[in-house]
Amino acid sequence: MSDFVRVAALSEIPDPGKEVFEVDDRFVIVIHAGGQVYCLDDVCTHDDGPLGEGDLEGYEIECPRHGAKFDIRTGKATLMPATQPTQVHEAKIEDGDIYVRLVD
């Protein structure tokens, strides 16, 4: 497991909103929703589509390619065609900044 890395100021991502970042050579989506921050791999487990380009609705993000949906809190696939979860990483807010720690 890596150390926490600052990715953005909380004010840079609206609530609700999302932004893709590269952390340790890995693309992740940081999502600001309901006053919390979440982080998951920027990849749909159905066909490796870019989740960060998808629509965010409540606590779900939709892959723009085939409509698979994932719970941003757990990474769980909630709508076919994806059946496998996407990786979730640790995210926290500290002193107005967002920090992410990758989980392998």
GROMACS .gro file of C-alpha atoms in nm:
model
  104
    1MET     CA    1   0.000   0.000   0.000
    2SER     CA    2   0.128   0.344  -0.089
    3ASP     CA    3   0.132   0.659   0.122
    4PHE     CA    4  -0.141   0.921   0.100
    5VAL     CA    5  -0.082   1.163  -0.190
    6ARG     CA    6  -0.244   1.506  -0.226
    7VAL     CA    7  -0.440   1.520  -0.552
    8ALA     CA    8  -0.645   1.843  -0.530
    9ALA     CA    9  -0.804   2.105  -0.313
   10LEU     CA   10  -1.155   2.002  -0.211
   11SER     CA   11  -1.283   2.327  -0.363
   12GLU     CA   12  -1.158   2.219  -0.709
   13ILE     CA   13  -1.416   1.938  -0.735
   14PRO     CA   14  -1.780   2.042  -0.698
   15ASP     CA   15  -2.023   1.836  -0.491
   16PRO     CA   16  -2.133   1.631  -0.676
   17GLY     CA   17  -1.840   1.610  -0.915
   18LYS     CA   18  -1.544   1.403  -1.026
   19GLU     CA   19  -1.195   1.437  -1.168
   20VAL     CA   20  -0.942   1.188  -1.304
   21PHE     CA   21  -0.587   1.192  -1.167
   22GLU     CA   22  -0.272   0.992  -1.225
   23VAL     CA   23  -0.132   0.861  -0.897
   24ASP     CA   24   0.179   0.640  -0.903
   25ASP     CA   25   0.131   0.561  -1.275
   26ARG     CA   26  -0.234   0.461  -1.219
   27PHE     CA   27  -0.541   0.655  -1.335
   28VAL     CA   28  -0.805   0.698  -1.066
   29ILE     CA   29  -1.129   0.893  -1.034
   30VAL     CA   30  -1.174   1.113  -0.730
   31ILE     CA   31  -1.540   1.177  -0.663
   32HIS     CA   32  -1.687   1.441  -0.433
   33ALA     CA   33  -2.042   1.344  -0.335
   34GLY     CA   34  -2.253   1.407  -0.028
   35GLY     CA   35  -1.971   1.596   0.141
   36GLN     CA   36  -1.740   1.292   0.120
   37VAL     CA   37  -1.463   1.192  -0.121
   38TYR     CA   38  -1.425   0.856  -0.288
   39CYS     CA   39  -1.158   0.712  -0.514
   40LEU     CA   40  -1.168   0.422  -0.758
   41ASP     CA   41  -0.982   0.296  -1.061
   42ASP     CA   42  -1.070   0.476  -1.382
   43VAL     CA   43  -1.160   0.149  -1.549
   44CYS     CA   44  -1.480  -0.039  -1.624
   45THR     CA   45  -1.424  -0.406  -1.549
   46HIS     CA   46  -1.645  -0.502  -1.844
   47ASP     CA   47  -1.423  -0.362  -2.122
   48ASP     CA   48  -1.163  -0.132  -1.962
   49GLY     CA   49  -1.371   0.176  -2.050
   50PRO     CA   50  -1.287   0.512  -1.889
   51LEU     CA   51  -1.528   0.546  -1.596
   52GLY     CA   52  -1.414   0.904  -1.538
   53GLU     CA   53  -1.591   1.003  -1.861
   54GLY     CA   54  -1.920   0.857  -1.738
   55ASP     CA   55  -2.217   1.017  -1.568
   56LEU     CA   56  -2.236   1.037  -1.190
   57GLU     CA   57  -2.580   0.992  -1.036
   58GLY     CA   58  -2.607   0.971  -0.660
   59TYR     CA   59  -2.353   0.712  -0.551
   60GLU     CA   60  -2.323   0.541  -0.889
   61ILE     CA   61  -2.103   0.610  -1.189
   62GLU     CA   62  -2.194   0.484  -1.535
   63CYS     CA   63  -1.944   0.363  -1.794
   64PRO     CA   64  -1.995   0.570  -2.110
   65ARG     CA   65  -1.931   0.274  -2.342
   66HIS     CA   66  -2.197   0.017  -2.252
   67GLY     CA   67  -2.383   0.158  -1.951
   68ALA     CA   68  -2.239  -0.061  -1.676
   69LYS     CA   69  -2.272   0.106  -1.334
   70PHE     CA   70  -2.058   0.094  -1.022
   71ASP     CA   71  -2.116   0.199  -0.661
   72ILE     CA   72  -1.856   0.469  -0.590
   73ARG     CA   73  -1.839   0.372  -0.221
   74THR     CA   74  -1.761   0.003  -0.271
   75GLY     CA   75  -1.663  -0.038  -0.636
   76LYS     CA   76  -1.935  -0.303  -0.672
   77ALA     CA   77  -2.080  -0.349  -1.021
   78THR     CA   78  -2.449  -0.259  -0.989
   79LEU     CA   79  -2.565  -0.291  -1.351
   80MET     CA   80  -2.468  -0.526  -1.632
   81PRO     CA   81  -2.274  -0.578  -1.848
   82ALA     CA   82  -2.010  -0.544  -1.573
   83THR     CA   83  -2.015  -0.822  -1.315
   84GLN     CA   84  -1.683  -0.761  -1.136
   85PRO     CA   85  -1.610  -0.468  -0.904
   86THR     CA   86  -1.359  -0.198  -0.984
   87GLN     CA   87  -1.083  -0.129  -0.730
   88VAL     CA   88  -1.160   0.125  -0.458
   89HIS     CA   89  -0.882   0.326  -0.293
   90GLU     CA   90  -0.866   0.522   0.031
   91ALA     CA   91  -0.954   0.891   0.010
   92LYS     CA   92  -0.968   1.156   0.280
   93ILE     CA   93  -1.012   1.527   0.328
   94GLU     CA   94  -0.751   1.702   0.539
   95ASP     CA   95  -0.715   2.079   0.583
   96GLY     CA   96  -0.927   2.143   0.272
   97ASP     CA   97  -0.726   1.909   0.049
   98ILE     CA   98  -0.805   1.566  -0.094
   99TYR     CA   99  -0.559   1.285  -0.034
  100VAL     CA  100  -0.561   0.939  -0.194
  101ARG     CA  101  -0.383   0.618  -0.096
  102LEU     CA  102  -0.377   0.340  -0.352
  103VAL     CA  103  -0.481  -0.008  -0.241
  104ASP     CA  104  -0.333  -0.302  -0.432
   0.00000   0.00000   0.00000
